[in-house]
Coordinates of C-alpha atoms in Angstrom, one line a residue:
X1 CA -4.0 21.1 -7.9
X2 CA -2.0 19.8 -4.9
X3 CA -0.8 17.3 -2.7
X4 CA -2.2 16.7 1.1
X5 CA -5.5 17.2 2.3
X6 CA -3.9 18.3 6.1
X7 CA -3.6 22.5 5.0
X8 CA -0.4 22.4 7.4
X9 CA 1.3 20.6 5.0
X10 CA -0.3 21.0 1.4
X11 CA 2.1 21.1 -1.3
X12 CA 0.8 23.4 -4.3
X13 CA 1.4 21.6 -7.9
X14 CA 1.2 21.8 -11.8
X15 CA 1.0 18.8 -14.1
X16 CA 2.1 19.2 -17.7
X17 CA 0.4 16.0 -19.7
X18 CA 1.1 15.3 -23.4
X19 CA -2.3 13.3 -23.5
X20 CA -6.2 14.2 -22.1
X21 CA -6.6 10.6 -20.2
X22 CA -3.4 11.5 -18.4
X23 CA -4.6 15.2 -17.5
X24 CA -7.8 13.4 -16.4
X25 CA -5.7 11.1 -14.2
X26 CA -4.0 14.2 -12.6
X27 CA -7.2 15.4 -11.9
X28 CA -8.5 12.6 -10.3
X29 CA -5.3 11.6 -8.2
X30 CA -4.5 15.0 -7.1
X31 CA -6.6 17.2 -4.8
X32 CA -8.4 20.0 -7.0
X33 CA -8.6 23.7 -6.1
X34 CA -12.3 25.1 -6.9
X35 CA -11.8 28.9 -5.4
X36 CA -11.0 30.7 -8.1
X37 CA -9.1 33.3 -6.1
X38 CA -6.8 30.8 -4.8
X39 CA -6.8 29.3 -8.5
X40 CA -5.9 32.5 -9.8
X41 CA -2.6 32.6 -7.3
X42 CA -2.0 29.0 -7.9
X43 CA 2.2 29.2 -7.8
X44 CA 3.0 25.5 -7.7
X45 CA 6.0 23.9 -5.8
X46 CA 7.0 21.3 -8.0
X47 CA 6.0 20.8 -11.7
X48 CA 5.7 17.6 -13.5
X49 CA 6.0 17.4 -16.9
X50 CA 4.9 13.8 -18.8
X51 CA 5.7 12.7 -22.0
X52 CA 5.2 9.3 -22.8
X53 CA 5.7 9.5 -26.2
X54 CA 9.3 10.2 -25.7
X55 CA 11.8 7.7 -25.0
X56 CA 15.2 7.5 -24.1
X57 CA 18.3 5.7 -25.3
X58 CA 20.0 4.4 -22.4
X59 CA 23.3 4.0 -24.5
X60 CA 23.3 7.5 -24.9
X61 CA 21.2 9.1 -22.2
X62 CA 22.9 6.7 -19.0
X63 CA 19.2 5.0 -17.9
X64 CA 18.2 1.8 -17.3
X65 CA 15.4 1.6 -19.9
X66 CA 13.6 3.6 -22.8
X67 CA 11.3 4.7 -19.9
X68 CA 12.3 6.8 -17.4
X69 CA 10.9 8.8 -14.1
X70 CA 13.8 12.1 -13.7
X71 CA 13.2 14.1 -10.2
X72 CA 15.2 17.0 -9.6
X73 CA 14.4 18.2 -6.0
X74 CA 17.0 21.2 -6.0
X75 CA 14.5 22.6 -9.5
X76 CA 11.3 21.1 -8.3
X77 CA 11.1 19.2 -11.1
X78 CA 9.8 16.1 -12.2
X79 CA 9.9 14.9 -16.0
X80 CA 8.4 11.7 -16.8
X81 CA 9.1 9.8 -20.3
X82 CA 8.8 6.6 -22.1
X83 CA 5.6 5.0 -20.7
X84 CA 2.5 5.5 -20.2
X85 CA 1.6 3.5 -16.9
X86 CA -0.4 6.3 -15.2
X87 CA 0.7 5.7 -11.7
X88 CA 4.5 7.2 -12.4
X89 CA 2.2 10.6 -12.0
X90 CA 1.3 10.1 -8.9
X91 CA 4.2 8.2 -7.2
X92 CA 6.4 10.7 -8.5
X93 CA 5.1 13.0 -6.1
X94 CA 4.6 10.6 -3.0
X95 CA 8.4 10.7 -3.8
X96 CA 9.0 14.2 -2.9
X97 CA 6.4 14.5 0.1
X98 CA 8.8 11.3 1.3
X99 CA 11.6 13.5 1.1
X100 CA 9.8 16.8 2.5
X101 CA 7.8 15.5 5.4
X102 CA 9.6 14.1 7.6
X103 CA 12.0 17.1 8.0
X104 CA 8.7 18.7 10.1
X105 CA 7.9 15.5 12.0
X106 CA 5.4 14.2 9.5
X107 CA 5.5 10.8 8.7
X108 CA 4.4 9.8 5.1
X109 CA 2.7 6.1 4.3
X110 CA 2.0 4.0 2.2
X111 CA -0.8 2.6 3.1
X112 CA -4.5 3.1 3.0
X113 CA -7.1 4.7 5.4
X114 CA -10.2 4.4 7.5
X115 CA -12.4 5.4 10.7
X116 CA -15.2 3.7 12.2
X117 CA -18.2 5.6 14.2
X118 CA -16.0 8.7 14.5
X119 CA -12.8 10.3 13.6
X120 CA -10.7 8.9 16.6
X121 CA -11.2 5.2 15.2
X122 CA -8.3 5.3 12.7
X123 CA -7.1 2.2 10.9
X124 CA -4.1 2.4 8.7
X125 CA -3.3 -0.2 6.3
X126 CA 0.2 -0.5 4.7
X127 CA 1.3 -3.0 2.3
X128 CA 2.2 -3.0 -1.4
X129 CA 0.8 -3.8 -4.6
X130 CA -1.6 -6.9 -4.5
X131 CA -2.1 -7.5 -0.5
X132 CA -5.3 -5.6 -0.3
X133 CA -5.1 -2.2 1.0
X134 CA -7.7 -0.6 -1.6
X135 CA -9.8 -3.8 -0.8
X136 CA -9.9 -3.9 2.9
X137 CA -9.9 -0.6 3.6
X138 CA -13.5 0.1 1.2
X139 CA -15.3 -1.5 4.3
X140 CA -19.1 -0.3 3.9
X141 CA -19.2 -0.3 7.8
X142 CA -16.4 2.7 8.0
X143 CA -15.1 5.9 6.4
X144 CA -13.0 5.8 4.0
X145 CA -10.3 8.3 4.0
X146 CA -7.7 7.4 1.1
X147 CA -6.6 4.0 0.1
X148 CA -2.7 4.7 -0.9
X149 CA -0.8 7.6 0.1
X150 CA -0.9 9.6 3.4
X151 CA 0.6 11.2 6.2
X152 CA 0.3 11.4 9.8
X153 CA 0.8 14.7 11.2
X154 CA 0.5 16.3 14.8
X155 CA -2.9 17.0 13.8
X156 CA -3.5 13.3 12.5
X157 CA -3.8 11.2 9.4
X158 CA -4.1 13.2 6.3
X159 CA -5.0 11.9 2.7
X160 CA -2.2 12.9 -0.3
X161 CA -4.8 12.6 -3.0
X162 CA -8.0 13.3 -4.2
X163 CA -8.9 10.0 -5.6
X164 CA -8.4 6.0 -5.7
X165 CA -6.1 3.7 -7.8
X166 CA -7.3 0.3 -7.6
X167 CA -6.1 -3.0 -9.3
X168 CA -9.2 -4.2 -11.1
X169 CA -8.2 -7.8 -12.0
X170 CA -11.0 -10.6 -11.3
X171 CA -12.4 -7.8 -9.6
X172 CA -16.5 -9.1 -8.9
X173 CA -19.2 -7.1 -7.2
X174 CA -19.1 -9.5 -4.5
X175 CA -16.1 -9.5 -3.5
X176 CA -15.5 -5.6 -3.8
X177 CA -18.9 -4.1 -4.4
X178 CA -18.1 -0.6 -3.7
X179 CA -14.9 -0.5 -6.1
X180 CA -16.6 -2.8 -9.0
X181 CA -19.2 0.0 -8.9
X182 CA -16.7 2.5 -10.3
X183 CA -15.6 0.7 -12.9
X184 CA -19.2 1.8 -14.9
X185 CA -19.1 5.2 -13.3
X186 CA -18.8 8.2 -15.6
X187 CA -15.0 10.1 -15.0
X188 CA -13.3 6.8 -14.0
X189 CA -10.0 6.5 -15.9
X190 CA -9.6 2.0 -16.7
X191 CA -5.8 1.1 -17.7
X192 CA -5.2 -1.9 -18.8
X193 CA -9.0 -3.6 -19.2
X194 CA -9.6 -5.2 -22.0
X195 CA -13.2 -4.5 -23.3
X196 CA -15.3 -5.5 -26.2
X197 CA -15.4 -2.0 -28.5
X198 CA -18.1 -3.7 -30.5
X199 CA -20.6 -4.1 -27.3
X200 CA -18.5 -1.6 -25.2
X201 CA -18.3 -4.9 -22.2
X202 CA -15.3 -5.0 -19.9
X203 CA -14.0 -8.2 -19.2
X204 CA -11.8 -7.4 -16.0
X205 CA -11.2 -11.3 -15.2
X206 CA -8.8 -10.8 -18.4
X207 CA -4.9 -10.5 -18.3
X208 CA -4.5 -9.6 -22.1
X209 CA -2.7 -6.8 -21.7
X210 CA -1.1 -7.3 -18.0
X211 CA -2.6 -8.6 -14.6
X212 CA -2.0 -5.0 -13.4
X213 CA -5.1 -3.9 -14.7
X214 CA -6.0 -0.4 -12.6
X215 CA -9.3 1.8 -12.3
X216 CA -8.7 5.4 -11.0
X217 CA -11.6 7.5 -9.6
X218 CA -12.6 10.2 -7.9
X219 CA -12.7 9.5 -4.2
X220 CA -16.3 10.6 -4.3
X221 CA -17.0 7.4 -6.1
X222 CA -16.8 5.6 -3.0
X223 CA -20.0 6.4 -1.3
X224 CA -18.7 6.0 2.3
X225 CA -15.6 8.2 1.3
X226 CA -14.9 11.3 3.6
X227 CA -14.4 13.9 1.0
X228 CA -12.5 15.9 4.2
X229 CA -9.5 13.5 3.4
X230 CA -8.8 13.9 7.0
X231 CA -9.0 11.8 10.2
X232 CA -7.7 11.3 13.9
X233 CA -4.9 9.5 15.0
X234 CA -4.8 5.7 14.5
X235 CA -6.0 3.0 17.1
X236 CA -4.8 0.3 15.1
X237 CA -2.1 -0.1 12.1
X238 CA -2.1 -3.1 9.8
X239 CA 0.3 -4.4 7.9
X240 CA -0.4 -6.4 4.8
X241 CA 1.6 -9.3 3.4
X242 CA 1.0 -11.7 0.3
X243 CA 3.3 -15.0 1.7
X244 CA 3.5 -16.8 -1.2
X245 CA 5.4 -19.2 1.1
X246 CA 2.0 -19.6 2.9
X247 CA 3.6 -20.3 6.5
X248 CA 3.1 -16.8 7.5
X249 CA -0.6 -16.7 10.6
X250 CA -3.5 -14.9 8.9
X251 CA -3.8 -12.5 11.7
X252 CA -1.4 -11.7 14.4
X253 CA -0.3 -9.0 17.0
X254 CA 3.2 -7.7 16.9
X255 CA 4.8 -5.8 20.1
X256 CA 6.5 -2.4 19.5
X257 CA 9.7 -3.5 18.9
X258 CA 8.1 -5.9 16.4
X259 CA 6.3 -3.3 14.5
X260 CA 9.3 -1.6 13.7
X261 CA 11.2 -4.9 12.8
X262 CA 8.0 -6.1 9.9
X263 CA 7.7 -2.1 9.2
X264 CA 11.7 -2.1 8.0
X265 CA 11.0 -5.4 6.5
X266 CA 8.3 -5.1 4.3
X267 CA 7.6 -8.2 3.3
X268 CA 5.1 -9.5 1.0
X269 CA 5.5 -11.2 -2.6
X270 CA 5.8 -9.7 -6.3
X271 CA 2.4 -10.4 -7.8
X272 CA 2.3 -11.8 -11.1
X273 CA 2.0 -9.1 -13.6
X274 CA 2.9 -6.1 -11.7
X275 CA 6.6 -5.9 -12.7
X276 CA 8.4 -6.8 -16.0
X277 CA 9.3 -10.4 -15.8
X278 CA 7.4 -11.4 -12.9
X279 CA 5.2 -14.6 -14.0
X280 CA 4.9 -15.6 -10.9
X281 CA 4.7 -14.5 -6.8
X282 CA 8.6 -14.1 -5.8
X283 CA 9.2 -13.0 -2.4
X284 CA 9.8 -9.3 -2.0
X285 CA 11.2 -6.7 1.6
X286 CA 10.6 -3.1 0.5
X287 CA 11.4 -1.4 3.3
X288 CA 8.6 0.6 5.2
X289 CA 5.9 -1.3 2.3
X290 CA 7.8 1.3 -0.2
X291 CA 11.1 1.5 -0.6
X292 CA 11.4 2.7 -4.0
X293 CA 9.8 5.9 -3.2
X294 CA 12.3 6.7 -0.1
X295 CA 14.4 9.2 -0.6
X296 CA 15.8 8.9 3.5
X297 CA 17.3 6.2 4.9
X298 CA 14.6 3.4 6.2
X299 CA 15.3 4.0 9.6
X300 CA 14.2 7.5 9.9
X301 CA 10.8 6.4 8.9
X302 CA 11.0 3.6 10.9
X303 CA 12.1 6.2 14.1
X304 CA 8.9 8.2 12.7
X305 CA 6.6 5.5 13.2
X306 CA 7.6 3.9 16.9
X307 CA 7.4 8.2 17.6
X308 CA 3.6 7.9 16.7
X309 CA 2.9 4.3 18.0
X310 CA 4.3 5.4 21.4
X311 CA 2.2 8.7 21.5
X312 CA -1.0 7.0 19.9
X313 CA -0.9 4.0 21.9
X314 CA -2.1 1.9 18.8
X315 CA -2.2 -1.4 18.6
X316 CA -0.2 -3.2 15.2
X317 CA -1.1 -6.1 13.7
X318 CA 0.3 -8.3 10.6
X319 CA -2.2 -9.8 8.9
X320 CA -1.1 -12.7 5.7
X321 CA -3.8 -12.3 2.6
X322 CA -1.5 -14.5 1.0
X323 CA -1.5 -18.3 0.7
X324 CA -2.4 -21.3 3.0
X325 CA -2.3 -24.9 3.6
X326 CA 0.7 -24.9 1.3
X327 CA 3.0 -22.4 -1.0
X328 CA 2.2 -20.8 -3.7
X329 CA 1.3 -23.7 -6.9
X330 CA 0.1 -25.9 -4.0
X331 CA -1.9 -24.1 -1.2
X332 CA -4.7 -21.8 -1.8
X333 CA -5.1 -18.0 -1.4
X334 CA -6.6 -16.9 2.0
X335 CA -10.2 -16.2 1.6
X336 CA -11.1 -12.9 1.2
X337 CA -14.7 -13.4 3.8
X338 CA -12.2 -14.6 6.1
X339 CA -9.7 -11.4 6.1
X340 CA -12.9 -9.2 6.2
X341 CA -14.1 -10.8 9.4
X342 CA -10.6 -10.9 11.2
X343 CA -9.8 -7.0 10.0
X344 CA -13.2 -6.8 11.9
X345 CA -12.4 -8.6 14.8
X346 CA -8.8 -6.4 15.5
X347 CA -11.2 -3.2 14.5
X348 CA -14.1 -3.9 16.8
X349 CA -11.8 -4.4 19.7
X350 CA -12.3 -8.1 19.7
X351 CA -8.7 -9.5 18.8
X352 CA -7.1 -6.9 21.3
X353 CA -7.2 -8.5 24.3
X354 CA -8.2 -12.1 23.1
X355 CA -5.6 -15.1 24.4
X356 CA -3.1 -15.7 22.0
X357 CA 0.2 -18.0 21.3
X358 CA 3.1 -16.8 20.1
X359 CA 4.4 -18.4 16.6
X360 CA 7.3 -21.0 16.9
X361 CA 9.3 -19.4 14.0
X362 CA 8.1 -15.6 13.6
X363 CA 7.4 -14.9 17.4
X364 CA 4.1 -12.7 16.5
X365 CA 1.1 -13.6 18.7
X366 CA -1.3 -15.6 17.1
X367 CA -5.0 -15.1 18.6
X368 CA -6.6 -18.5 20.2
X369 CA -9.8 -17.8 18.1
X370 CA -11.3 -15.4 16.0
X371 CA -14.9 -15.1 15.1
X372 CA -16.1 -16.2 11.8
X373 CA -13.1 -17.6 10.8
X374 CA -12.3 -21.7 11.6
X375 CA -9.8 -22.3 14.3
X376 CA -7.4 -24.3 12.3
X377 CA -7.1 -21.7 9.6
X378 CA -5.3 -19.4 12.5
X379 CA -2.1 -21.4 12.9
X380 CA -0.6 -21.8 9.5
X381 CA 1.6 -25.4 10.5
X382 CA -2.2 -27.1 10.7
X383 CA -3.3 -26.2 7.4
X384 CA -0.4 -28.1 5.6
X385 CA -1.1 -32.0 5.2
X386 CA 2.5 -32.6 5.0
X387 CA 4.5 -31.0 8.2
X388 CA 7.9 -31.5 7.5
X389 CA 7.6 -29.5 4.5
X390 CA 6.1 -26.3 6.3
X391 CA 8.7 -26.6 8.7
X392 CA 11.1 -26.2 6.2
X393 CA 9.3 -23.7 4.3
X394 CA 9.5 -21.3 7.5
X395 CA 12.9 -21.6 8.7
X396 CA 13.9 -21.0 4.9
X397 CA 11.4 -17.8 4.9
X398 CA 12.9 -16.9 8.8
X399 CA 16.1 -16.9 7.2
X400 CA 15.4 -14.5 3.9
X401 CA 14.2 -12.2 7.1
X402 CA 17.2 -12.5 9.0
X403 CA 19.2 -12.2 6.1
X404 CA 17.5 -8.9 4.6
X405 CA 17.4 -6.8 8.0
X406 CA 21.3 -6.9 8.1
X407 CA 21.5 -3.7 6.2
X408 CA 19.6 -2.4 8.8
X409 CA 21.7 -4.0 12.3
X410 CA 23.6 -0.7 13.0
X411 CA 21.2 1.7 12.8
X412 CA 18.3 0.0 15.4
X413 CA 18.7 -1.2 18.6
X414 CA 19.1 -4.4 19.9
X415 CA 15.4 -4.9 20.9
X416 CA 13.9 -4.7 17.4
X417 CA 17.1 -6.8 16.0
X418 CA 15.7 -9.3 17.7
X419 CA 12.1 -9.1 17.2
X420 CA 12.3 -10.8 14.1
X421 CA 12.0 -15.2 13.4
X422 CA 14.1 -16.6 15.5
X423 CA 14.6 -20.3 14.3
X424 CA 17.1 -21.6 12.8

């Protein structure tokens, strides 16, 4: 199989599995190779060889853990042991195109991928585990092109795999209609569900096992899904945050030098479940919504992306899924009906040019209105029956910013420095 649907930059592959559901996986997150002649050539790149049955002893072998994920870019090598969590696979090899790409001006994402009425109307949507980008970017209205890895190349956005890998937990086919659907499809791989063997029912609203319950399918599952994996250049890119603080606006516009400050920040919180020992939403920055799959330095992706924005001319927006009218334990999660309809306000055009008022702490510009979604809900201080305590819950989440993009003070300029909260 390989990696990246953009044949400028496809990176030819072989996966090794010690189990069939894992081979099956591979099959489903890579891009397959049907011509039998090219099959026949196949000479992969890198090579990938997973044992999960095999663990390590960190006394003796120097990691961290019984499980571990070894690359070796110098042998093209990637040997996975220890666990069985499916996703390793795959981000093993997001990895290494982070590495590669940007060396030929490519600029590899995290994030998912759409297009409305054509191939020009781009939406990218970056953000980490839990804020939505699988979610909000199966839209029924628009094309899906991948909903996790990609890059953006002089040709335009390109799709790294061949399939989906969504997190199925309380998943309902109202909510999510299009990705419940593949949970009873044939050829869709479920990690983590709990199920009844005796009447073969899932229960996805269960956390037995973990709340990082995942489905992956075929990207053909989707029914809206460009099989292409291949699209224009963006018009607008989104960046998804779960404040579990719940004093960051539901929707807002960021300038350039904005963008590149929330892009280096990556914020958003761990979601219960995801990561050992997280009971609970804690606040998270992984820079450029990934850091643990950057080879590079931050900044060079960061560099990448303001390269694109500026030739693109797209619009960026940050846009809170999280929690409102209070933190975490107190407020409530943003609802869903009211994300869709403000992802389709800033998609249609509507948001773009609408009035807006710049935040007191974050300095993002909040739009005046938005339709479909109440007024009040827009500026996150109103939502909060006690003030005093939101005030202090954003100049304690301004200064976790400030205090995380030091790393990053001598290698950007002083415009984006000071893009960020400025409140004290």
């Amino acid at each position: 199989c390989h990696t990246g649907a953009d044949p400028d930059h496809k990176m030819p592959i072989r996966v090794v599995t010690e189990t069939a559901w894992h081979n099956l996986f591979a099959r489903n997150m890579f891009i397959q190779e049907h011509d039998p002649v090219i099959l026949a050539n196949h000479v992969p790149e890198y090579t990938i060889l997973h044992a999960p049955g095999f663990q390590a002893i960190p006394e003796e072998d120097g990691t961290n853990s019984e499980a571990f994920v070894i690359l070796h870019l110098g042998r093209k090598e990637v040997i996975i042991g220890g666990t069985h969590y499916a996703g390793e696979i795959k981000k093993s090899m997001f990895s290494i195109m982070n590495f590669l790409l940007p060396q030929k001006g490519v600029l590899p994402m995290h994030c998912s991928a759409n297009f409305g009425d054509t191939k020009d109307d781009v939406a990218l949507f970056f953000g980490l585990s839990g804020t939505g980008k699988t979610t909000l970017s199966a839209d029924t209205t628009r094309t899906l092109i991948g909903d996790d890895e990609h890059g953006w190349s002089e040709n335009g956005v390109f799709n790294f795999e061949g399939g989906c890998y969504a997190k199925v937990i309380r998943l309902s086919p109202e909510g999510e209609p299009e990705i419940y659907a593949t949970t009873r499809r044939f050829g869709t791989i479920l990690e983590n569900v709990e199920m009844d063997s005796g009447r073969r029912r899932l229960d996805l609203d269960s956390s037995a096992f973990t709340e990082n319950t995942r489905a992956s399918y075929p990207i053909p599952h989707i029914p809206n899904a460009t099989r292409e994996g291949r699209g224009g250049h963006p018009k607008n890119v989104v960046f998804l945050t779960a404040d579990a603080f719940g004093v960051l606006p539901p929707v807002s516009k960021l300038t350039r030098e904005q963008a590149m400050y929330h892009f280096l920040s990556g914020y958003t919180a761990k979601v219960a479940g995801t990561e050992r020992g997280v009971t609970e939403p804690q606040p998270n920055f992984s820079a450029c919504f990934g850091a643990p799959f950057l080879p590079l330095n931050p900044t060079e992706y960061a560099g990448l992306l303001g390269k694109k924005l500026d030739e693109a001319g797209a619009d960026v927006w940050l846009v809170n899924t999280g929690w409102s009218g209070g933190p975490y334990g107190v407020g409530s999660r943003i609802d869903l009906p009211h994300t869709r309809s403000m992802i389709r306000a800033l998609l249609d055009g509507t948001l773009s040019g609408a009035p807006t008022r710049p935040d007191p702490v974050f300095g993002v510009h909040v739009p005046e209105t938005c339709p479909g979604v109440p007024s009040e809900i827009l500026q996150p201080r109103s939502t909060w029956e006690d003030k005093n305590a939101y005030d202090a819950q954003a100049r304690k989440l301004a200064g976790m910013f400030r205090e995380n993009f030091k790393q990053f003070n001598d290698d950007t300029t002083k415009e984006v420095r000071e893009a960020g909260p400025t409140a004290e």
